[in-house]
PDB file of C-alpha atoms and ligand atoms in Angstrom:
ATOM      1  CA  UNK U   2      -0.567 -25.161  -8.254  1.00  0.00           C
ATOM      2  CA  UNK U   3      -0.722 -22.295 -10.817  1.00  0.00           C
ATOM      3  CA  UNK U   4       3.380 -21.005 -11.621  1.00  0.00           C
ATOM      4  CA  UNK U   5       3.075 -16.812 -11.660  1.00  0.00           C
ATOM      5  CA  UNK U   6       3.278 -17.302 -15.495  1.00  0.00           C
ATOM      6  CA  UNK U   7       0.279 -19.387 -15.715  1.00  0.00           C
ATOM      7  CA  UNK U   8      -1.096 -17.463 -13.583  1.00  0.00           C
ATOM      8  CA  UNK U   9      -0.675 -13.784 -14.889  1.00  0.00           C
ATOM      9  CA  UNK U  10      -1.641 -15.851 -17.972  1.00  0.00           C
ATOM     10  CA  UNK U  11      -5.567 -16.375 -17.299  1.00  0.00           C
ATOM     11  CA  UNK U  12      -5.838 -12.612 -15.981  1.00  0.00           C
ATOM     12  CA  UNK U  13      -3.940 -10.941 -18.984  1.00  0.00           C
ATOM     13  CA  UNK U  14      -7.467  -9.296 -20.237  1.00  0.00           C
ATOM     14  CA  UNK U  15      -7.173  -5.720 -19.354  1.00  0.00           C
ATOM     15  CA  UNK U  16     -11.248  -5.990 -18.211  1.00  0.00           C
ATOM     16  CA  UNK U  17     -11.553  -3.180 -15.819  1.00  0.00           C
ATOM     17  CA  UNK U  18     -14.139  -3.439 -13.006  1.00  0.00           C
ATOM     18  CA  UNK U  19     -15.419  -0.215 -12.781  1.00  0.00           C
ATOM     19  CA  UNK U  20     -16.686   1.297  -9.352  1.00  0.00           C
ATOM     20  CA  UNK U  21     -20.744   1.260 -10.666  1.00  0.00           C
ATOM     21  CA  UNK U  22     -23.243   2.412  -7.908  1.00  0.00           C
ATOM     22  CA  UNK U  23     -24.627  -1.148  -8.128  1.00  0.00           C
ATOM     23  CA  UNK U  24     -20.603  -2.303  -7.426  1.00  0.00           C
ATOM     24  CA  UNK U  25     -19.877   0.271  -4.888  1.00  0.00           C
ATOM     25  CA  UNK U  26     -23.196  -0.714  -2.876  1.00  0.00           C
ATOM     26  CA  UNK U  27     -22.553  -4.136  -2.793  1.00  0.00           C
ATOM     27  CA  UNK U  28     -19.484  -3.494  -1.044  1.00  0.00           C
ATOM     28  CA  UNK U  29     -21.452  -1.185   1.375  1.00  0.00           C
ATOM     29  CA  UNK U  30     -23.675  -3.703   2.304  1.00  0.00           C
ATOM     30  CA  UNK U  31     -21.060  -6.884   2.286  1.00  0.00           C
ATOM     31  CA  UNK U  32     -18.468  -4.473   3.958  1.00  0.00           C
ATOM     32  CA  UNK U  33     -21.484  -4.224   7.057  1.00  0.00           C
ATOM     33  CA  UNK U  34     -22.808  -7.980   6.418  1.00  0.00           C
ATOM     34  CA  UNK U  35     -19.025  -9.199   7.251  1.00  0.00           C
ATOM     35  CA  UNK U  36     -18.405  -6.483  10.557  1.00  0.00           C
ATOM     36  CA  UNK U  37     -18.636  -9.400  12.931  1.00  0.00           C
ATOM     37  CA  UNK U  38     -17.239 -12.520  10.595  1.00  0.00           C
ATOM     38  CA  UNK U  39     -13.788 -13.981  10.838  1.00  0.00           C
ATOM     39  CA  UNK U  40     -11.015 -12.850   9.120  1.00  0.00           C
ATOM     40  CA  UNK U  41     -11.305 -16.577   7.332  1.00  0.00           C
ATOM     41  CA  UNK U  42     -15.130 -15.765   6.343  1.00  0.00           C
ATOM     42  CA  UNK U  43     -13.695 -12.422   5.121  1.00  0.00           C
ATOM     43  CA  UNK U  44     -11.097 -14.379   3.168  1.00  0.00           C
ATOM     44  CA  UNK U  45     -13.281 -16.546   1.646  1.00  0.00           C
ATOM     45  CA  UNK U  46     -16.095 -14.171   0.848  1.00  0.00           C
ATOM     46  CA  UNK U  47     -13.142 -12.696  -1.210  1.00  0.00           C
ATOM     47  CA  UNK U  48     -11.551 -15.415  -3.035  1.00  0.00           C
ATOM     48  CA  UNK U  49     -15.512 -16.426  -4.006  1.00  0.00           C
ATOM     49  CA  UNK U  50     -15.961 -13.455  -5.024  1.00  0.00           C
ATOM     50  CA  UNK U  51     -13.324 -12.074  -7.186  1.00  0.00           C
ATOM     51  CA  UNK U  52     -10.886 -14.912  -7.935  1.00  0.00           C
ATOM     52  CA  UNK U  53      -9.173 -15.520 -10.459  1.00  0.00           C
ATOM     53  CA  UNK U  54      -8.467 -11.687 -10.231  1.00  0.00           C
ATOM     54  CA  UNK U  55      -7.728 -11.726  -6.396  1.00  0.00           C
ATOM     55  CA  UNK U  56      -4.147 -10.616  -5.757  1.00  0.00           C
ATOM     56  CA  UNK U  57      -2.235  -9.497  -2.320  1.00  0.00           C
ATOM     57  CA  UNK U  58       1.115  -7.548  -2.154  1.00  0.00           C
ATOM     58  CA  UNK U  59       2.902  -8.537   1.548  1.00  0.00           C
ATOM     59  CA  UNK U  60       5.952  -7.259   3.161  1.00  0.00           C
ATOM     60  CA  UNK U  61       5.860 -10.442   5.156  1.00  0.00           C
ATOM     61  CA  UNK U  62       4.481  -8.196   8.208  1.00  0.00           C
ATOM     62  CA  UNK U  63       2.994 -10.414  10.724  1.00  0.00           C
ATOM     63  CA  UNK U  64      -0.058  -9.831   9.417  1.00  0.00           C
ATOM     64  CA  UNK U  65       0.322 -10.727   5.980  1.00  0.00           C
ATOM     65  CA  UNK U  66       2.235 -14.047   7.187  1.00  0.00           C
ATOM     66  CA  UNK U  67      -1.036 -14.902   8.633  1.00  0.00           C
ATOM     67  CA  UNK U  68      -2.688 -14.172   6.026  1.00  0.00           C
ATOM     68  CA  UNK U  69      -0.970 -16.375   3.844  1.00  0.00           C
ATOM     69  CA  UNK U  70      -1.233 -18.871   6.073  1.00  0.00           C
ATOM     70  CA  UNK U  71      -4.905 -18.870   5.664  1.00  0.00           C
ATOM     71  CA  UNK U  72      -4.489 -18.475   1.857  1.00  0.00           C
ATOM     72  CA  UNK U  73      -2.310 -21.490   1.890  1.00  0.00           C
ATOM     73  CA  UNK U  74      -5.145 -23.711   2.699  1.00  0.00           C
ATOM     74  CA  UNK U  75      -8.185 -21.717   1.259  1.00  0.00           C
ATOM     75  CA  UNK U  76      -6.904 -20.542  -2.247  1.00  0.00           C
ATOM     76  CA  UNK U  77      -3.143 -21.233  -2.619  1.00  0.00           C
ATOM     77  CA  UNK U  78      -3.073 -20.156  -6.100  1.00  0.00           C
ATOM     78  CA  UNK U  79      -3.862 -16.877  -5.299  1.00  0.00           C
ATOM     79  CA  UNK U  80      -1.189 -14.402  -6.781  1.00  0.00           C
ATOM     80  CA  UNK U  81       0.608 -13.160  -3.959  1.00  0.00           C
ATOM     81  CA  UNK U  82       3.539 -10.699  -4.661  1.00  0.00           C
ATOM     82  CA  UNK U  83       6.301  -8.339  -3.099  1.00  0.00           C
ATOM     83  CA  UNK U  84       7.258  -4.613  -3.707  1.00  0.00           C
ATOM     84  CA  UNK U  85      10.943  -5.660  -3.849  1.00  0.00           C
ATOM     85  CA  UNK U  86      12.392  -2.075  -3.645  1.00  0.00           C
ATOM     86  CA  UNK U  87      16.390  -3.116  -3.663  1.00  0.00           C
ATOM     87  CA  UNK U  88      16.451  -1.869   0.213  1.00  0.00           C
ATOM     88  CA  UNK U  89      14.528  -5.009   1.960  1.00  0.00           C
ATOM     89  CA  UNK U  90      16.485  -6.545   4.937  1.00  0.00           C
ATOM     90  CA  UNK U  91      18.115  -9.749   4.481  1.00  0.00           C
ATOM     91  CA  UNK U  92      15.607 -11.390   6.721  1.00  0.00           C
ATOM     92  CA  UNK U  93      12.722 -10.303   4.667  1.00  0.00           C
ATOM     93  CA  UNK U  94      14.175 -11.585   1.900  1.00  0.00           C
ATOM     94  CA  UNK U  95      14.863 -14.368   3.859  1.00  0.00           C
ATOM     95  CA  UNK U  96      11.231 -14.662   5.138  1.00  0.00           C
ATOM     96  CA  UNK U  97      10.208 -15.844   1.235  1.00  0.00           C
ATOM     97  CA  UNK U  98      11.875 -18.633   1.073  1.00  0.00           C
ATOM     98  CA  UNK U  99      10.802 -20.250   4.428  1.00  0.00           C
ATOM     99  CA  UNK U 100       6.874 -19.289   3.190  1.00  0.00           C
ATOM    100  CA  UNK U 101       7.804 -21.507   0.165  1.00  0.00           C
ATOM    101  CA  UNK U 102       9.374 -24.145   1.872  1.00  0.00           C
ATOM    102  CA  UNK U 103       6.270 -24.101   4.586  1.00  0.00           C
ATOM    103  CA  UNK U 104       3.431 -23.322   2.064  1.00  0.00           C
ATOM    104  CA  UNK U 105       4.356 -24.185  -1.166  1.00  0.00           C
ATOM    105  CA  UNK U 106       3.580 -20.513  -2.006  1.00  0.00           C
ATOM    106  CA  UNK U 107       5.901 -18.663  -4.166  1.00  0.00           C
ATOM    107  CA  UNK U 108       6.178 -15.032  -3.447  1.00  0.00           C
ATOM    108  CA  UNK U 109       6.493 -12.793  -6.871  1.00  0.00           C
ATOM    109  CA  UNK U 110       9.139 -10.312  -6.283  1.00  0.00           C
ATOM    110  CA  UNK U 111       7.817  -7.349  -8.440  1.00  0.00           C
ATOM    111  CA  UNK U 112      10.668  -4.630  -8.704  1.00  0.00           C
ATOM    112  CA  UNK U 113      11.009  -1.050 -10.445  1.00  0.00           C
ATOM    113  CA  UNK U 114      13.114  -1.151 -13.892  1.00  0.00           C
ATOM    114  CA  UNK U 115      16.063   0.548 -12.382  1.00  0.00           C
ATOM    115  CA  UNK U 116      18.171  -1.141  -9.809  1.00  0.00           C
ATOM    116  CA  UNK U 117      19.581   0.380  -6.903  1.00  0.00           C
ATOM    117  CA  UNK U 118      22.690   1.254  -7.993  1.00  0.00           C
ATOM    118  CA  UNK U 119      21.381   2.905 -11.083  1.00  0.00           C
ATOM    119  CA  UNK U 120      18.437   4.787  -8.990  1.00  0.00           C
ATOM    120  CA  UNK U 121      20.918   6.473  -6.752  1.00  0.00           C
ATOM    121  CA  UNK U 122      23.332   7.425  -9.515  1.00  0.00           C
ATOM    122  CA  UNK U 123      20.522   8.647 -11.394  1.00  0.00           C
ATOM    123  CA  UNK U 124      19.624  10.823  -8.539  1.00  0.00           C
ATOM    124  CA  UNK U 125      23.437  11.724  -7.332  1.00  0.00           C
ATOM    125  CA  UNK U 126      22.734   9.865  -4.355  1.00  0.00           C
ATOM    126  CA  UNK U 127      19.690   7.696  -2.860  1.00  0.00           C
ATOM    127  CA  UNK U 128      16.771   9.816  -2.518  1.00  0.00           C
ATOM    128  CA  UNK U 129      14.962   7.973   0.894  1.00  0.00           C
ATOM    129  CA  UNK U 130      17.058  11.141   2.638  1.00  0.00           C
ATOM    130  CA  UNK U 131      15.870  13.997   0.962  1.00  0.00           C
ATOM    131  CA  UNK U 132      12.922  12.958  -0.693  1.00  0.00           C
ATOM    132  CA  UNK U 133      11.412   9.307   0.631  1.00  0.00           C
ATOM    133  CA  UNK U 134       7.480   9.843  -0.745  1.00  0.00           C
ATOM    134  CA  UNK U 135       9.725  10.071  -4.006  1.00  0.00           C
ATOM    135  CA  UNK U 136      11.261   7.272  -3.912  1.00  0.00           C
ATOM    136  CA  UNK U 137       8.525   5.089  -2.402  1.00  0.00           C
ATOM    137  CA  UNK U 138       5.972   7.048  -5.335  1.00  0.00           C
ATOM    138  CA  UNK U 139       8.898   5.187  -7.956  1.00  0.00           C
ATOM    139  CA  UNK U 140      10.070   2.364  -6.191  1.00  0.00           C
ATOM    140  CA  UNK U 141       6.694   0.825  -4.663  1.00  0.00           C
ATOM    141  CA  UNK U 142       3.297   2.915  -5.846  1.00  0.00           C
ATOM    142  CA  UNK U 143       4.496   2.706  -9.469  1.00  0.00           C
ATOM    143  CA  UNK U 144       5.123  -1.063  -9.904  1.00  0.00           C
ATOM    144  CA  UNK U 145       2.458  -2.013  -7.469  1.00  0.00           C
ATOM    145  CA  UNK U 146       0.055  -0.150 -10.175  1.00  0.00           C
ATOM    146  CA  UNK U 147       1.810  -2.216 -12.830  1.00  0.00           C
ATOM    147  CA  UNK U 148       1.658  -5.761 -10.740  1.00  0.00           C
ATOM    148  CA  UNK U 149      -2.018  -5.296 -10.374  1.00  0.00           C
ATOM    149  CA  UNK U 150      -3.410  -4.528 -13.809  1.00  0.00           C
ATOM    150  CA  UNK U 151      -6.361  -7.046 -15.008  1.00  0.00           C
ATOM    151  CA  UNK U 152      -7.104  -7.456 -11.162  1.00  0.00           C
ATOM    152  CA  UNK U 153     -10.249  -6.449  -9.775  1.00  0.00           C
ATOM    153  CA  UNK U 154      -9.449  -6.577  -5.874  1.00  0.00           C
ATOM    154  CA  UNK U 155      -6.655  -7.347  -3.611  1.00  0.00           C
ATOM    155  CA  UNK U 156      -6.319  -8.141  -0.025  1.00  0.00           C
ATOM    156  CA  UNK U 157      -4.728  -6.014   2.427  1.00  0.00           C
ATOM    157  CA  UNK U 158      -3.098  -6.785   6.443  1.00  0.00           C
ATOM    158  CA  UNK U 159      -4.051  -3.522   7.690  1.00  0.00           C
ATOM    159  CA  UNK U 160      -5.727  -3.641  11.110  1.00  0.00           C
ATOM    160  CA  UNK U 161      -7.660  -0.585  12.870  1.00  0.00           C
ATOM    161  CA  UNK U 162      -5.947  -0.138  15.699  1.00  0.00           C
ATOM    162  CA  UNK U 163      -2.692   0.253  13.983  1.00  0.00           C
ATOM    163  CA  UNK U 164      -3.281   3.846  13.139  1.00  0.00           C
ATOM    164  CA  UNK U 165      -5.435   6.901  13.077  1.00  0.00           C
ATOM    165  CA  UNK U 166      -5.282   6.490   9.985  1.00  0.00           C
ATOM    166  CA  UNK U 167      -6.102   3.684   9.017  1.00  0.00           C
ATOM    167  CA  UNK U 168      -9.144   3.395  11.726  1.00  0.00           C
ATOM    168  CA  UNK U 169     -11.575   4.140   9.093  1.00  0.00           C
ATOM    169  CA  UNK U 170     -10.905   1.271   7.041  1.00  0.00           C
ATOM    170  CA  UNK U 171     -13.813  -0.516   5.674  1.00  0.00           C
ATOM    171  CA  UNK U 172     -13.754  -4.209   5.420  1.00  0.00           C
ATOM    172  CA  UNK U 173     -14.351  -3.884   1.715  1.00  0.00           C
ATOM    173  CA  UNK U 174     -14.373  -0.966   0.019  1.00  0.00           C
ATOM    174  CA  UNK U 175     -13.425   0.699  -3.357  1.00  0.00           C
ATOM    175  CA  UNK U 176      -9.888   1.976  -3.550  1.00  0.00           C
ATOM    176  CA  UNK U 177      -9.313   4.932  -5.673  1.00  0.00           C
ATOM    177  CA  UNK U 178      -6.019   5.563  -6.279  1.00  0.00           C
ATOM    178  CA  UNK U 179      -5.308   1.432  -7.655  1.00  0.00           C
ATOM    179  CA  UNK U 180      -8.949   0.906  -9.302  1.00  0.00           C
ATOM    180  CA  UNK U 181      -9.498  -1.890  -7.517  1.00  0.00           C
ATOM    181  CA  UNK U 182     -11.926  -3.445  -4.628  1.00  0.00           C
ATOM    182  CA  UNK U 183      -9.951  -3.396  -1.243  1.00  0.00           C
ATOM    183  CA  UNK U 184     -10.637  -6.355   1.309  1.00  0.00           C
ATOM    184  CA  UNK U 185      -9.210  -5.688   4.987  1.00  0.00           C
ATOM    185  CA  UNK U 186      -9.860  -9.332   6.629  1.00  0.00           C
ATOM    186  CA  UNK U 187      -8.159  -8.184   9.948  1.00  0.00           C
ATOM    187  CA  UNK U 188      -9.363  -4.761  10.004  1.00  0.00           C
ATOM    188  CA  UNK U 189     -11.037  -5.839  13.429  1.00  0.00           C
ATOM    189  CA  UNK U 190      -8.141  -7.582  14.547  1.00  0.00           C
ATOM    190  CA  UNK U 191      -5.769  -6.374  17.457  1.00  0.00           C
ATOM    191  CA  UNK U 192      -2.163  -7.118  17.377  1.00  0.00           C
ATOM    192  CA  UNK U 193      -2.272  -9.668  20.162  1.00  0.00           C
ATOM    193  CA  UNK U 194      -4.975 -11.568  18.046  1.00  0.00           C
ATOM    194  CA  UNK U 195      -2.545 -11.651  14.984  1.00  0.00           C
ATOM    195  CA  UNK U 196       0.535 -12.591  17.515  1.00  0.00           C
ATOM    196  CA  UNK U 197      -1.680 -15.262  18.824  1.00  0.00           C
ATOM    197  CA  UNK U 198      -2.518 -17.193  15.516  1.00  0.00           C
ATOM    198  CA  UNK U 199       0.754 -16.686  14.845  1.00  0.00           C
ATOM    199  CA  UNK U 200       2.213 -18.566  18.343  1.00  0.00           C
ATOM    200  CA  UNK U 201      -0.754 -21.340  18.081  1.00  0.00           C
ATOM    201  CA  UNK U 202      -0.079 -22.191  14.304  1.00  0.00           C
ATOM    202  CA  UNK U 203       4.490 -21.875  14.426  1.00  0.00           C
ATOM    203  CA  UNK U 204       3.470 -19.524  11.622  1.00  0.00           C
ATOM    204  CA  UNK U 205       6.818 -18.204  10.216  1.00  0.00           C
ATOM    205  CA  UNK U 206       7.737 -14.624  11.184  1.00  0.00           C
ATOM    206  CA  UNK U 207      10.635 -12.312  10.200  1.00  0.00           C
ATOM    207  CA  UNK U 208      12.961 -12.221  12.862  1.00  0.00           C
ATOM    208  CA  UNK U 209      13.728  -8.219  13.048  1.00  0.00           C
ATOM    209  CA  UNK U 210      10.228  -8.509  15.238  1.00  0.00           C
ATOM    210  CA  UNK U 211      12.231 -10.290  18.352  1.00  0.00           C
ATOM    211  CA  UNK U 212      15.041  -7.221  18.166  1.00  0.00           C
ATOM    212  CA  UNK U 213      12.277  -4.039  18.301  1.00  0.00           C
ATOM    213  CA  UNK U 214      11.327  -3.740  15.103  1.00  0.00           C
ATOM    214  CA  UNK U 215       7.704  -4.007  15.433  1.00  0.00           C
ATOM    215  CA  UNK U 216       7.036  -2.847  11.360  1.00  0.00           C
ATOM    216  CA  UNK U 217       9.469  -3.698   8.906  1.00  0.00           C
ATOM    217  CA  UNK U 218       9.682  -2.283   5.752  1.00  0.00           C
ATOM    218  CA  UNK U 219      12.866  -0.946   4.076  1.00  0.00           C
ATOM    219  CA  UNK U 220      16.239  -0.856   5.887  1.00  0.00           C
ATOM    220  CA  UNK U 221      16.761   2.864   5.411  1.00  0.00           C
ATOM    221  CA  UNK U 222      13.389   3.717   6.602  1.00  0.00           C
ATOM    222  CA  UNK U 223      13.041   1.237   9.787  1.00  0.00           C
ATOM    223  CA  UNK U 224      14.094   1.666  12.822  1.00  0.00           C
ATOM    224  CA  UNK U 225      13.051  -0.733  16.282  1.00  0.00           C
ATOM    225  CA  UNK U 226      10.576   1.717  18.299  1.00  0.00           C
ATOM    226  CA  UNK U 227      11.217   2.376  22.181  1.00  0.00           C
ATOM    227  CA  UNK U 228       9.222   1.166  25.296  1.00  0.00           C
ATOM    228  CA  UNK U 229       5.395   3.291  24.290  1.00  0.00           C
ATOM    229  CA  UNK U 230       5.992   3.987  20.967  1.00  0.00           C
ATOM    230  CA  UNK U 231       3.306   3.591  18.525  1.00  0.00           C
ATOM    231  CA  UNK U 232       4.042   0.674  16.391  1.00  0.00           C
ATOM    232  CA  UNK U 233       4.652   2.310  13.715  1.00  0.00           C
ATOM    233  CA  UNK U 234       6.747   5.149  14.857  1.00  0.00           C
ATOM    234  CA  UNK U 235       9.571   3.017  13.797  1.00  0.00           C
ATOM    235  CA  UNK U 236       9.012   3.825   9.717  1.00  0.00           C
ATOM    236  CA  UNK U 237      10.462   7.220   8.669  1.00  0.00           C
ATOM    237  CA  UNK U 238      11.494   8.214  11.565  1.00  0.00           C
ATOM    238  CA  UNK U 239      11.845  12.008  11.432  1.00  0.00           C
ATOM    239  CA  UNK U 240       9.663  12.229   9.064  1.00  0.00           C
ATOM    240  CA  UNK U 241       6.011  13.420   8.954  1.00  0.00           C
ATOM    241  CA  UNK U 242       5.432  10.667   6.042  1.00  0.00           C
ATOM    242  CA  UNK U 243       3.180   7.582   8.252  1.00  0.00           C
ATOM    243  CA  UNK U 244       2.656   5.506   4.814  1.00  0.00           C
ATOM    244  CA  UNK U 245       4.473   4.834   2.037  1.00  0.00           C
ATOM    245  CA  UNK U 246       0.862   5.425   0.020  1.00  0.00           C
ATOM    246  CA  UNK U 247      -0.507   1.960  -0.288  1.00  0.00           C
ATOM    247  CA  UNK U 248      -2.985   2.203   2.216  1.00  0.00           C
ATOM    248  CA  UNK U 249      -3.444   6.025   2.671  1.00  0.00           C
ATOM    249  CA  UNK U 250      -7.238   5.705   2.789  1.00  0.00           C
ATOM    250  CA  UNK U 251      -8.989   7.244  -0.617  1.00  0.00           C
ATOM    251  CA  UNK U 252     -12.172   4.332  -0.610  1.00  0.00           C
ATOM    252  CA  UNK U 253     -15.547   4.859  -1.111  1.00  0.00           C
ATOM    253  CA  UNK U 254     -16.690   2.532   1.012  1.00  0.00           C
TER     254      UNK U 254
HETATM  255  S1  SF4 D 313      10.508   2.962   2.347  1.00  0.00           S
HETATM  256 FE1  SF4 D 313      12.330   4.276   2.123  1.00  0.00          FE
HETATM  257  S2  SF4 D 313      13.794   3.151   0.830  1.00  0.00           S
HETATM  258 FE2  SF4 D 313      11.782   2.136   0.677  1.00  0.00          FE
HETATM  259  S3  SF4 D 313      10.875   2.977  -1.158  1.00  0.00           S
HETATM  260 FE3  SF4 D 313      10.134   4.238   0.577  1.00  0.00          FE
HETATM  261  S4  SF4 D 313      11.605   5.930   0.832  1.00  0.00           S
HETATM  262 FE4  SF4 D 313      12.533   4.380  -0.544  1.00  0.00          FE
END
């Protein structure tokens, strides 16, 4: 297996795809081809498609765990990385090291330049209370644009149902605002579908999901979410932000 080095190594040629009719009508026509294949044929489709430059960033959400599960024994040199943001729970943190010790797979913790300390002294205080699109726009959009230069597409957990928002998501599409080819393999899933895979294969899973927390992202913006709450309700709560901006849908699908 590839270490990170190695592999940011054989991607370091800053070859652009660019979104060409021919490009973005491929993806049309795979996006529909794929509708009713499994999130495996999705997967693989991908990785034959646009590996080396095939790259996923994970929370360690329950669907990127199974994700990497199916990475682990499809392509498990695939860069997979983490928008470590200073405020991730302990158990996320956690959750890297049992993926490594299960899968061999070694999580890239990709952080912003200024540390925690230095962020909130910079800004007289942290700025995820006044100002959290901010502070996720510096401490996740901007080094997620950084940890996926020289790719061409990257996978992402998001699932329909989850939101409104995210109900229009293609299962391949062109994403604007990173330059890069999106591929949703559980975009059809339901959350009992990802819960199962996980139960049947003793996939590893953070623990905050047995105490409420059905999304976990950073500790200041996560709360566990009450009896009939939408799943996500827990993430900046009393806020009208829904997404921290990497999957606010701008494709051309
Ligand atoms: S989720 Fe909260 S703490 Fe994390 S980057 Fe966004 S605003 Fe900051």
């Amino acid at each position: 297996m590839l270490s990170p080095e190695e592999r940011r190594n054989a991607v370091t040629s800053a070859e652009r795809l660019e979104p060409t009719p021919e490009l973005l009508d491929e993806l049309r026509r795979k996006s529909e081809e794929l509708e009713p294949a499994s999130p495996r044929e999705v997967l693989q489709w991908a990785v034959g498609r646009f590996a080396p430059r095939l790259t996923m960033a994970t929370a360690f959400g329950p669907e990127g765990m199974v994700i990497l599960h199916m990475f682990a024994e499809l392509a498990p040199d695939t860069p997979i990385f983490n928008l470590d943001t200073g405020y991730q729970f302990p158990e996320t943190l956690e959750l890297r090291e049992r993926v490594k010790q299960r899968y061999g797979i070694e999580v890239e913790f990709k952080r912003p330049e200024l540390s925690v300390e230095a962020y909130e002294h910079l800004h007289g205080g942290p700025l995820y209370k006044t100002k959290p699109d901010q502070c996720c726009g510096e401490r996740k959009i901007r080094v997620l644009h950084e940890a996926v230069r020289g790719m061409h597409a990257w996978i992402s957990g998001i699932r329909r149902d989850q939101s409104p928002d995210r109900a229009r998501a293609a299962i391949a599409g062109w994403d604007k605002k990173f330059g890069l080819v999106k591929v949703s393999p559980l975009a059809n899933w339901t959350k009992q579908d990802v819960w199962k895979m996980i139960v049947d294969h003793d996939i590893p899973y953070n623990p905050l999901h047995d105490q409420g927390y059905t999304s976990v992202g950073c500790w200041p913006c996560t709360r566990a979410v009450l009896f009939g709450e939408d799943e996500r309700a827990g993430r900046w709560s009393g806020f009208a932000k829904t997404e921290c901006g990497l999957h606010t849908l701008d494709e051309d699908k």
